[in-house]
Amino acid sequence: MERLSLHQFKVLGVAVLIGTTVLPLPSLVITAAGRDGWMSVIPGYAAAIPYGLLLLSLLKKFPGKNLLEISEEVLGKWVGKGIGLFYIAVMTYFGGLVISQAGRIYTNTIMPLTPEWVFHLGLTILVLLIGLGGIEVLARFSEVVFPMFLLSMAALMLFNISYLEDGELEPILAQGIIPVVKGSLKLLPFAMEYILFLAALLPFLPSDQFAQKNMKKSILQLSLFAGALGMLGVIINILSFGPGDFYRQDYGVITLANMVELRRTMSGGESILEMFGTGAIIIKGAAYYLAAHWGIKTVFGLKSKFWCLALAGAFFSVALMINRDVDMLIEIELVDKFVILPFAGLWIPGIWIIARWRKRGQT
Amino acid sequence: MRKCVINIGLIISMLFLSGCWGHREVEEMAWVMAVGIDQGSTPDSYLITYQVVLPKSGEGGGASSDSWTVSVEGKSVRDTAERVYNMLYKQPFLGTMEEIIIGDKVAKQGINDVVDFFQRYYRMRRTMHIMVTKGEAKDVLNTEPRFNQSASLTLMHIFDHNEKTSVYPPTRLERYLTLIHRDNSAQLLPVVNIIEPDDQQIQYEEKEKSKELEVRGAGVLRRDRLVDYLSDEETKGAMWLDDEVNERIITAVDEESGITLGGTVVSTKTDFSVSKEEGEECLHFNIKAHVVLNAVEGEWAMDQREWQEFLNEGEKKLANVIEGECQKAIQKAKDIKVDFIRAGRFVERKNPKYWSTVKDDWENILPDFPITVKADVTITHNGTARNGPVNWSE
């Protein structure tokens, strides 16, 4: 049985939490809280903490099982399989959207003439290869690639210092705390995206005694670290664009990278950022691929390579279905808000409450 | 069999790994360095001037470039770009653009429509400079400065060393787009002027190519419309208030002794505060500047004590010059009721509650809003010699 180390668990967690969400994150919080949007980020990502703790609590009661298996045990076979089926559909559809997003970022910025399907196909193949390798391959990939993504982000912020507007964060809390809370609520789906992945990852969590002791702490650390990274990104965006200009941006980070001029050359820093950003997107895409793959294994018991290829085909098809940028952004927002958030928000506490209630009944 | 298929696959894949599909050599491209935007012959058209630099191999193996300027009339910038594509034997590349020059007439009508293309098109970079000219942008780009460079390259180099003088706001597109979204947004764009011999106290020999370009002063924008121009001193004052001065040459004259002090500001910081005085909100600017003394002109000779006293007085004189420039900028903002000194934004930062009550009527409140400026100059170095080249015994 494959197992993650504690370090791999943390890096993978941060990568899935912040990986692609760092792109739309600033515009979401700025829309809600304006200049104070940066304050919304850490509380928003911290929503992953209670849900993560609930999952750990369930893992303790049902060792070695993922949440789909636990659901079948707690809610009965057919209800559990129904939830599993829905889970597979959500992970597949959202994974496809993540691939689509990556391709669209390329065609929107540095390679507009290349057909989108080329990016979608390339990314799907990479996701498939990682998926075939399993969770350890994904974890190792994250350990190598994600720090590079963070370094490229840090370099991007450093090189943009000369464009920062003094005092854009002031006045602080001029509109009160309510907009900040609203901003945090907008980020809840991001935390739930990770939690849904974690629900299927449970059997692969580190099992040694030291890791067991530190799992709760690790979830706390990775959520807060992802939140802090996101907050830094939002602060840089606000200082660079101001809330008004930033409100108009779909991907402010890319615009920011474009302003990093490689002296008297044609390309901007966005090509470098996108190179490492692709790595982050592959991590997230592969995470959803594996989650859907484990779901298929759990619900249908299908393990052959044919189903792996079929799943990759489904990812590719979803990515191809979206034709316009605005459609893709709205689709991601809708799935986040009306599918992932309510699904994870109800499913995990629901199972936890029922499992606890049944145990009490038994005792 | 399996090995054979893999080997054939690998050999075939080599064909696709050259990495040179759709490549374009640098020599095949025409780099668009600047675009000028003027009013066209009809109210809904623009005259767009493109300045293109064509790289070529120069004498002695070095690289050099020719420039090519063309004006095309059309409904939009994109519209005219198409015509330029069909005119040039090389492929125009817009990603190298460094300047957008906007003619007076277009600037007065509003520039957001023309700016949209530059902030949206994927090849453009928001770091390009945006400026206005009192005449036509076409004339600016058709100027051939005596150094035999194109106008666009000349302007690019002028902006490169702007921080050595800090006499105009080097507004980039990204800053324009940031400031346009503020409450009561007003901002400054640098003004590019065409200089001719004996023009504006500048003299040089008149030859075939006898024009020069100078960036000086600023145009005031209310939202996206040009409403006025600032004088040199008003622009300098606005630069102090906005804390945009890096280095600045500064001169003060002591009218009593007739001594002229000339120095370079090497570091400066403008702070601001908002306080309530006699029941009214008041904005205070506090400027601290460090100056290196470069020239002390006049008939004088002093010992150490007198020199120390003289420098103390000199610091005050230099501070007066800075305060005077700032006061001129403030007065201009009050006179034209356009807050290009961003007083409203400073008030908002320090007292958002008060700002929310005045922001809708700010332009009418600004003329009577109390604003004070205090400059504090320290002469950190005065050179190796104390006295000037005068005969001590005399």
mmCIF file of C-alpha atoms in Angstrom, chain A residues 35 107-113 162-163 165-172 174 240-246 248-249 255 258-268 270, chain B residues 24 26 29 31 93 95-96 98 116 119-120 122-127 156-157 160 172 174-175 177-179 181-182 242-244 269-270 272 342 345 348-352:
data_model
loop_
_atom_site.group_PDB
_atom_site.id
_atom_site.type_symbol
_atom_site.label_atom_id
_atom_site.label_comp_id
_atom_site.label_asym_id
_atom_site.label_seq_id
_atom_site.Cartn_x
_atom_site.Cartn_y
_atom_site.Cartn_z
ATOM 1 C CA ARG A 35 -8.639 47.047 -0.197
ATOM 2 C CA THR A 107 -3.758 30.793 -25.383
ATOM 3 C CA ASN A 108 -4.860 34.013 -23.725
ATOM 4 C CA THR A 109 -1.365 35.206 -22.987
ATOM 5 C CA ILE A 110 1.745 33.880 -24.663
ATOM 6 C CA MET A 111 0.590 31.400 -27.317
ATOM 7 C CA PRO A 112 -2.704 32.629 -28.759
ATOM 8 C CA LEU A 113 -2.233 30.989 -32.137
ATOM 9 C CA SER A 162 9.045 49.290 -8.493
ATOM 10 C CA TYR A 163 5.437 49.333 -9.699
ATOM 11 C CA GLU A 165 1.650 52.118 -5.322
ATOM 12 C CA ASP A 166 2.316 53.491 -1.888
ATOM 13 C CA GLY A 167 -0.578 53.241 0.553
ATOM 14 C CA GLU A 168 -2.972 51.194 -1.566
ATOM 15 C CA LEU A 169 -3.866 49.087 1.489
ATOM 16 C CA GLU A 170 -5.084 52.162 3.377
ATOM 17 C CA PRO A 171 -7.544 52.958 4.829
ATOM 18 C CA ILE A 172 -7.774 49.661 6.685
ATOM 19 C CA ALA A 174 -12.906 51.579 6.308
ATOM 20 C CA SER A 240 0.269 46.914 -7.868
ATOM 21 C CA PHE A 241 -3.123 47.569 -9.389
ATOM 22 C CA GLY A 242 -5.211 49.142 -6.662
ATOM 23 C CA PRO A 243 -8.616 47.590 -6.008
ATOM 24 C CA GLY A 244 -10.342 49.393 -8.894
ATOM 25 C CA ASP A 245 -8.062 48.241 -11.682
ATOM 26 C CA PHE A 246 -7.700 44.819 -10.162
ATOM 27 C CA ARG A 248 -11.336 44.219 -13.891
ATOM 28 C CA GLN A 249 -8.708 41.490 -14.067
ATOM 29 C CA THR A 255 -0.797 40.623 -15.890
ATOM 30 C CA ASN A 258 3.719 40.371 -17.975
ATOM 31 C CA MET A 259 5.011 43.599 -16.447
ATOM 32 C CA VAL A 260 8.246 41.910 -15.454
ATOM 33 C CA GLU A 261 10.202 42.947 -18.470
ATOM 34 C CA LEU A 262 13.088 40.829 -19.571
ATOM 35 C CA ARG A 263 15.106 43.866 -20.556
ATOM 36 C CA ARG A 264 14.579 44.850 -24.178
ATOM 37 C CA THR A 265 13.289 41.432 -25.119
ATOM 38 C CA MET A 266 9.975 40.394 -26.532
ATOM 39 C CA SER A 267 8.833 38.078 -23.795
ATOM 40 C CA GLY A 268 7.735 39.095 -20.345
ATOM 41 C CA GLU A 270 4.641 35.574 -17.682
ATOM 42 C CA ARG B 24 10.485 34.128 -37.054
ATOM 43 C CA VAL B 26 14.602 38.834 -35.555
ATOM 44 C CA MET B 29 10.446 41.528 -37.839
ATOM 45 C CA TRP B 31 9.532 46.363 -34.067
ATOM 46 C CA PHE B 93 5.626 43.226 -33.775
ATOM 47 C CA GLY B 95 5.215 43.660 -28.114
ATOM 48 C CA THR B 96 8.194 46.023 -28.170
ATOM 49 C CA GLU B 98 7.573 51.680 -25.384
ATOM 50 C CA ASP B 116 -8.149 49.819 -24.183
ATOM 51 C CA GLN B 119 -4.091 47.099 -22.063
ATOM 52 C CA ARG B 120 -5.986 44.207 -23.665
ATOM 53 C CA TYR B 122 -1.827 40.060 -25.348
ATOM 54 C CA ARG B 123 1.469 41.264 -26.746
ATOM 55 C CA MET B 124 1.370 44.651 -25.062
ATOM 56 C CA ARG B 125 3.055 45.310 -21.773
ATOM 57 C CA ARG B 126 1.663 47.709 -19.212
ATOM 58 C CA THR B 127 5.105 49.128 -18.608
ATOM 59 C CA MET B 156 12.800 55.734 -24.520
ATOM 60 C CA HIS B 157 16.249 56.887 -23.405
ATOM 61 C CA ASP B 160 15.245 55.799 -18.852
ATOM 62 C CA ARG B 172 3.326 54.182 -17.353
ATOM 63 C CA GLU B 174 -0.128 50.439 -15.473
ATOM 64 C CA ARG B 175 -0.168 53.575 -13.295
ATOM 65 C CA LEU B 177 -4.979 52.288 -15.205
ATOM 66 C CA THR B 178 -4.557 52.173 -11.428
ATOM 67 C CA LEU B 179 -5.248 55.861 -10.850
ATOM 68 C CA HIS B 181 -10.209 53.941 -10.804
ATOM 69 C CA ARG B 182 -9.836 56.187 -7.792
ATOM 70 C CA ASP B 242 3.416 62.721 -4.803
ATOM 71 C CA ASP B 243 6.786 61.613 -3.405
ATOM 72 C CA GLU B 244 7.975 60.903 -6.943
ATOM 73 C CA LYS B 269 10.684 61.549 1.335
ATOM 74 C CA THR B 270 7.284 63.187 1.455
ATOM 75 C CA PHE B 272 1.563 63.553 4.958
ATOM 76 C CA ARG B 342 -4.236 63.525 -4.854
ATOM 77 C CA ARG B 345 -6.672 60.222 -1.599
ATOM 78 C CA GLU B 348 -9.185 59.151 2.479
ATOM 79 C CA ARG B 349 -6.180 57.193 3.752
ATOM 80 C CA LYS B 350 -6.025 59.039 7.053
ATOM 81 C CA ASN B 351 -9.675 59.823 7.703
ATOM 82 C CA PRO B 352 -11.981 57.545 5.665
#
